[in-house]
Tab-separated table of C-alpha atoms in Angstrom:
chain	number	residue	atom	x	y	z
A	1	GLY	CA	-101.316	-46.592	-35.391
A	2	GLN	CA	-98.042	-44.916	-34.680
A	3	ASN	CA	-95.480	-45.870	-32.065
A	4	ILE	CA	-91.998	-44.542	-31.388
A	5	ASP	CA	-89.766	-46.083	-28.714
A	6	GLN	CA	-86.498	-44.868	-27.254
A	7	PRO	CA	-84.777	-45.442	-23.898
A	8	THR	CA	-85.938	-43.169	-21.092
A	9	GLU	CA	-82.491	-42.232	-19.854
A	10	MET	CA	-78.789	-42.853	-20.441
A	11	THR	CA	-75.582	-41.874	-18.696
A	12	ALA	CA	-72.179	-41.417	-20.317
A	13	THR	CA	-68.775	-39.988	-19.499
A	14	GLU	CA	-67.293	-36.791	-20.876
A	15	GLY	CA	-65.171	-37.506	-23.964
A	16	ALA	CA	-66.874	-40.841	-24.647
A	17	ILE	CA	-69.269	-41.954	-27.404
A	18	VAL	CA	-72.946	-42.696	-26.821
A	19	GLN	CA	-75.572	-44.217	-29.104
A	20	ILE	CA	-79.265	-43.492	-28.591
A	21	ASN	CA	-81.605	-45.921	-30.325
A	22	CYS	CA	-85.081	-45.317	-31.689
A	23	THR	CA	-87.544	-47.807	-33.154
A	24	TYR	CA	-90.745	-46.786	-34.864
A	25	GLN	CA	-93.948	-48.083	-36.411
A	26	THR	CA	-95.920	-45.570	-38.468
A	27	SER	CA	-98.617	-45.639	-41.116
A	28	GLY	CA	-96.523	-43.475	-43.435
A	29	PHE	CA	-92.962	-42.236	-43.590
A	30	ASN	CA	-91.573	-38.932	-44.799
A	31	GLY	CA	-88.402	-39.040	-42.770
A	32	LEU	CA	-86.973	-39.355	-39.282
A	33	PHE	CA	-85.678	-36.451	-37.224
A	34	TRP	CA	-83.562	-36.063	-34.106
A	35	TYR	CA	-83.952	-33.056	-31.847
A	36	GLN	CA	-82.106	-31.880	-28.766
A	37	GLN	CA	-84.013	-30.261	-25.923
A	38	HIS	CA	-82.584	-28.618	-22.829
A	39	ALA	CA	-84.840	-28.309	-19.807
A	40	GLY	CA	-87.423	-25.550	-20.160
A	41	GLU	CA	-86.489	-24.796	-23.754
A	42	ALA	CA	-87.927	-25.623	-27.166
A	43	PRO	CA	-86.373	-28.524	-29.125
A	44	THR	CA	-83.658	-27.727	-31.635
A	45	PHE	CA	-83.048	-29.655	-34.836
A	46	LEU	CA	-80.084	-32.027	-35.009
A	47	SER	CA	-80.531	-34.316	-38.011
A	48	TYR	CA	-82.842	-35.666	-40.685
A	49	ASN	CA	-82.780	-39.056	-42.413
A	50	VAL	CA	-85.094	-40.116	-45.214
A	51	LEU	CA	-82.873	-42.683	-46.963
A	52	ASP	CA	-81.128	-45.652	-45.387
A	53	GLY	CA	-77.641	-45.018	-44.141
A	54	LEU	CA	-75.561	-42.713	-42.010
A	55	GLU	CA	-75.683	-38.927	-41.986
A	56	GLU	CA	-72.749	-37.240	-40.293
A	57	LYS	CA	-72.680	-33.708	-39.003
A	58	GLY	CA	-69.710	-32.832	-36.842
A	59	ARG	CA	-69.803	-34.728	-33.545
A	60	PHE	CA	-73.317	-35.981	-34.266
A	61	SER	CA	-74.299	-38.756	-36.674
A	62	SER	CA	-77.664	-40.340	-37.352
A	63	PHE	CA	-78.431	-43.699	-38.941
A	64	LEU	CA	-81.639	-45.002	-40.502
A	65	SER	CA	-82.878	-48.416	-41.571
A	66	ARG	CA	-86.375	-48.092	-43.029
A	67	SER	CA	-86.853	-51.838	-43.439
A	68	LYS	CA	-86.192	-52.343	-39.725
A	69	GLY	CA	-87.966	-49.214	-38.524
A	70	TYR	CA	-84.807	-48.305	-36.665
A	71	SER	CA	-82.609	-45.274	-36.174
A	72	TYR	CA	-79.839	-44.217	-33.864
A	73	LEU	CA	-78.153	-40.970	-32.917
A	74	LEU	CA	-74.432	-41.181	-32.254
A	75	LEU	CA	-72.726	-38.516	-30.184
A	76	LYS	CA	-68.931	-38.457	-30.160
A	77	GLU	CA	-66.463	-36.648	-27.901
A	78	LEU	CA	-69.185	-35.977	-25.389
A	79	GLN	CA	-69.193	-32.631	-23.636
A	80	MET	CA	-70.977	-31.612	-20.462
A	81	LYS	CA	-73.233	-29.324	-22.508
A	82	ASP	CA	-74.553	-32.394	-24.348
A	83	SER	CA	-76.568	-33.259	-21.245
A	84	ALA	CA	-80.115	-32.870	-22.531
A	85	SER	CA	-83.136	-34.777	-23.749
A	86	TYR	CA	-82.863	-36.257	-27.247
A	87	LEU	CA	-86.105	-36.670	-29.138
A	88	CYS	CA	-86.718	-39.021	-32.044
A	89	ALA	CA	-89.540	-37.895	-34.353
A	90	VAL	CA	-91.148	-39.379	-37.455
A	91	SER	CA	-92.974	-37.496	-40.176
A	92	GLY	CA	-95.809	-39.533	-41.667
A	93	HIS	CA	-98.166	-39.029	-44.569
A	94	LEU	CA	-101.373	-37.173	-43.886
A	95	TYR	CA	-103.999	-37.634	-46.558
A	96	ASN	CA	-101.121	-37.557	-49.074
A	97	GLN	CA	-100.316	-34.001	-48.223
A	98	GLY	CA	-98.488	-32.351	-45.425
A	99	GLY	CA	-96.613	-34.244	-42.799
A	100	LYS	CA	-97.698	-35.315	-39.332
A	101	LEU	CA	-94.752	-35.067	-36.952
A	102	ILE	CA	-94.888	-37.541	-34.073
A	103	PHE	CA	-92.321	-37.580	-31.261
A	104	GLY	CA	-90.992	-40.311	-29.043
A	105	GLN	CA	-90.832	-39.813	-25.290
A	106	GLY	CA	-87.260	-38.599	-25.408
A	107	THR	CA	-84.017	-39.957	-23.947
A	108	GLU	CA	-82.566	-37.987	-21.041
A	109	LEU	CA	-78.784	-38.072	-21.445
A	110	SER	CA	-76.568	-37.223	-18.488
A	111	VAL	CA	-72.902	-36.577	-19.226
A	112	LYS	CA	-70.660	-36.968	-16.197
A	113	PRO	CA	-67.043	-35.798	-15.729
B	1	SER	CA	-86.117	-15.778	-42.993
B	2	GLN	CA	-88.775	-17.779	-41.212
B	3	THR	CA	-89.704	-17.127	-37.611
B	4	ILE	CA	-92.370	-18.338	-35.247
B	5	HIS	CA	-93.828	-16.345	-32.391
B	6	GLN	CA	-95.642	-17.907	-29.466
B	7	TRP	CA	-97.006	-16.092	-26.454
B	8	PRO	CA	-97.176	-15.740	-23.554
B	9	ALA	CA	-94.038	-17.439	-22.207
B	10	THR	CA	-95.587	-18.204	-18.841
B	11	LEU	CA	-99.177	-18.234	-17.640
B	12	VAL	CA	-100.858	-18.982	-14.329
B	13	GLN	CA	-104.593	-19.514	-14.573
B	14	PRO	CA	-107.245	-20.653	-12.070
B	15	VAL	CA	-109.229	-23.824	-12.616
B	16	GLY	CA	-112.329	-23.134	-14.670
B	17	SER	CA	-110.935	-20.081	-16.428
B	18	PRO	CA	-110.636	-19.829	-20.244
B	19	LEU	CA	-107.400	-20.140	-22.188
B	20	SER	CA	-106.104	-18.688	-25.426
B	21	LEU	CA	-102.568	-19.269	-26.657
B	22	GLU	CA	-101.561	-17.749	-29.958
B	23	CYS	CA	-98.883	-18.703	-32.424
B	24	THR	CA	-97.939	-16.881	-35.621
B	25	VAL	CA	-95.468	-17.791	-38.333
B	26	GLU	CA	-93.586	-15.397	-40.595
B	27	GLY	CA	-91.608	-15.874	-43.766
B	28	THR	CA	-93.411	-18.882	-45.198
B	29	SER	CA	-96.806	-19.770	-46.609
B	30	ASN	CA	-99.119	-22.744	-46.161
B	31	PRO	CA	-97.085	-24.385	-43.404
B	32	ASN	CA	-98.181	-27.422	-41.418
B	33	LEU	CA	-98.921	-26.172	-37.916
B	34	TYR	CA	-98.802	-28.125	-34.668
B	35	TRP	CA	-99.645	-27.782	-30.996
B	36	TYR	CA	-97.768	-30.067	-28.602
B	37	ARG	CA	-97.922	-30.460	-24.855
B	38	GLN	CA	-95.055	-31.680	-22.744
B	39	ALA	CA	-95.415	-32.865	-19.168
B	40	ALA	CA	-92.360	-32.583	-16.919
B	41	GLY	CA	-89.667	-35.067	-17.947
B	42	ARG	CA	-91.735	-36.464	-20.800
B	43	GLY	CA	-91.820	-36.271	-24.573
B	44	LEU	CA	-93.967	-34.106	-26.820
B	45	GLN	CA	-97.585	-35.170	-27.092
B	46	LEU	CA	-99.234	-34.045	-30.319
B	47	LEU	CA	-102.508	-32.265	-29.534
B	48	PHE	CA	-103.557	-30.724	-32.850
B	49	TYR	CA	-102.196	-30.344	-36.347
B	50	SER	CA	-103.344	-28.358	-39.337
B	51	VAL	CA	-102.459	-28.531	-43.023
B	52	GLY	CA	-104.461	-25.461	-44.031
B	53	ILE	CA	-106.859	-22.703	-42.989
B	54	GLY	CA	-109.801	-24.115	-41.098
B	55	GLN	CA	-108.406	-27.658	-41.263
B	56	ILE	CA	-107.771	-28.973	-37.757
B	57	SER	CA	-107.126	-32.539	-36.688
B	58	SER	CA	-107.267	-33.548	-33.059
B	59	GLU	CA	-105.015	-36.305	-31.845
B	60	VAL	CA	-106.377	-36.943	-28.373
B	61	PRO	CA	-109.733	-36.253	-26.731
B	62	GLN	CA	-109.310	-33.462	-24.261
B	63	ASN	CA	-110.481	-30.209	-22.817
B	64	LEU	CA	-108.785	-28.151	-25.521
B	65	SER	CA	-109.587	-26.941	-29.031
B	66	ALA	CA	-107.595	-25.334	-31.817
B	67	SER	CA	-108.367	-22.961	-34.658
B	68	ARG	CA	-106.531	-21.644	-37.691
B	69	PRO	CA	-108.284	-18.447	-38.757
B	70	GLN	CA	-105.435	-17.383	-41.035
B	71	ASP	CA	-102.756	-19.274	-42.952
B	72	ARG	CA	-100.018	-18.462	-40.453
B	73	GLN	CA	-101.982	-18.202	-37.229
B	74	PHE	CA	-102.741	-21.101	-34.912
B	75	ILE	CA	-104.694	-20.700	-31.681
B	76	LEU	CA	-105.081	-23.118	-28.780
B	77	SER	CA	-108.121	-22.578	-26.574
B	78	SER	CA	-110.084	-23.909	-23.671
B	79	LYS	CA	-113.402	-22.781	-22.227
B	80	LYS	CA	-112.670	-24.121	-18.746
B	81	LEU	CA	-109.195	-25.158	-17.659
B	82	LEU	CA	-108.553	-28.258	-15.560
B	83	LEU	CA	-105.611	-28.901	-13.255
B	84	SER	CA	-104.471	-31.607	-15.675
B	85	ASP	CA	-104.069	-28.989	-18.419
B	86	SER	CA	-100.888	-27.736	-16.764
B	87	GLY	CA	-97.783	-28.274	-18.855
B	88	PHE	CA	-95.378	-26.867	-21.384
B	89	TYR	CA	-97.146	-26.041	-24.655
B	90	LEU	CA	-95.203	-25.778	-27.874
B	91	CYS	CA	-96.314	-24.491	-31.247
B	92	ALA	CA	-94.385	-25.639	-34.304
B	93	TRP	CA	-94.469	-25.476	-38.093
B	94	ASP	CA	-92.917	-27.500	-40.856
B	95	ARG	CA	-93.298	-28.590	-44.441
B	96	VAL	CA	-93.166	-32.140	-45.734
B	97	SER	CA	-89.672	-33.564	-45.271
B	98	THR	CA	-88.243	-30.472	-43.583
B	99	GLU	CA	-87.254	-29.812	-40.009
B	100	ALA	CA	-89.820	-28.383	-37.631
B	101	PHE	CA	-89.379	-24.968	-36.101
B	102	PHE	CA	-90.662	-24.401	-32.603
B	103	GLY	CA	-91.949	-21.406	-30.730
B	104	GLN	CA	-90.406	-20.549	-27.378
B	105	GLY	CA	-93.108	-22.469	-25.543
B	106	THR	CA	-95.688	-21.475	-22.935
B	107	ARG	CA	-95.423	-22.750	-19.391
B	108	LEU	CA	-99.036	-23.063	-18.213
B	109	THR	CA	-99.799	-23.641	-14.554
B	110	VAL	CA	-103.420	-24.192	-13.597
B	111	VAL	CA	-104.056	-23.527	-9.916
């Protein structure tokens, strides 16, 4: 089976740093993605990790440990516009072709002044 | 460049009526295609995925069905809608180890 867990909600202060954790158990692994979703909109891509380690992209960084089935998204210098839902997603093998993209429940981040 | 079109953006349908949501992809060939549903304040639940024409896999038993009549066309259907079918429906495509691209979503309200 496949299972992806992340906290339901988090609160942080403008200008601070916040880390959103994600743990997963999947039957195959083609990579882990983080998406941002504002209310009523489609998700937008933030990051992709397939190898262990940290990927940095501006204020956002994402870390992966395949042996632990663990990832986190790190947001620095938080801005009010960062208030959104953050979705962890895993791409798993599908009959050795294609990728089956499964999402966690999302973490609702509220950034306060 | 690749784009994905999903329509309509909003839909209000009575219980027991049929449903057809269409999604088309441009600028790529043989994509993986997905239909997700999102309840308010929740994550994306995978409903159907497809790796090729006529190849549909269902993730959860439900009142819905999907079809892929052409390589870049994915259709979500129901013969008789239930109140519990209300939600935000998202179509998406990707390739192995690439980011997924989402349609604008369809807000379905069954009344």
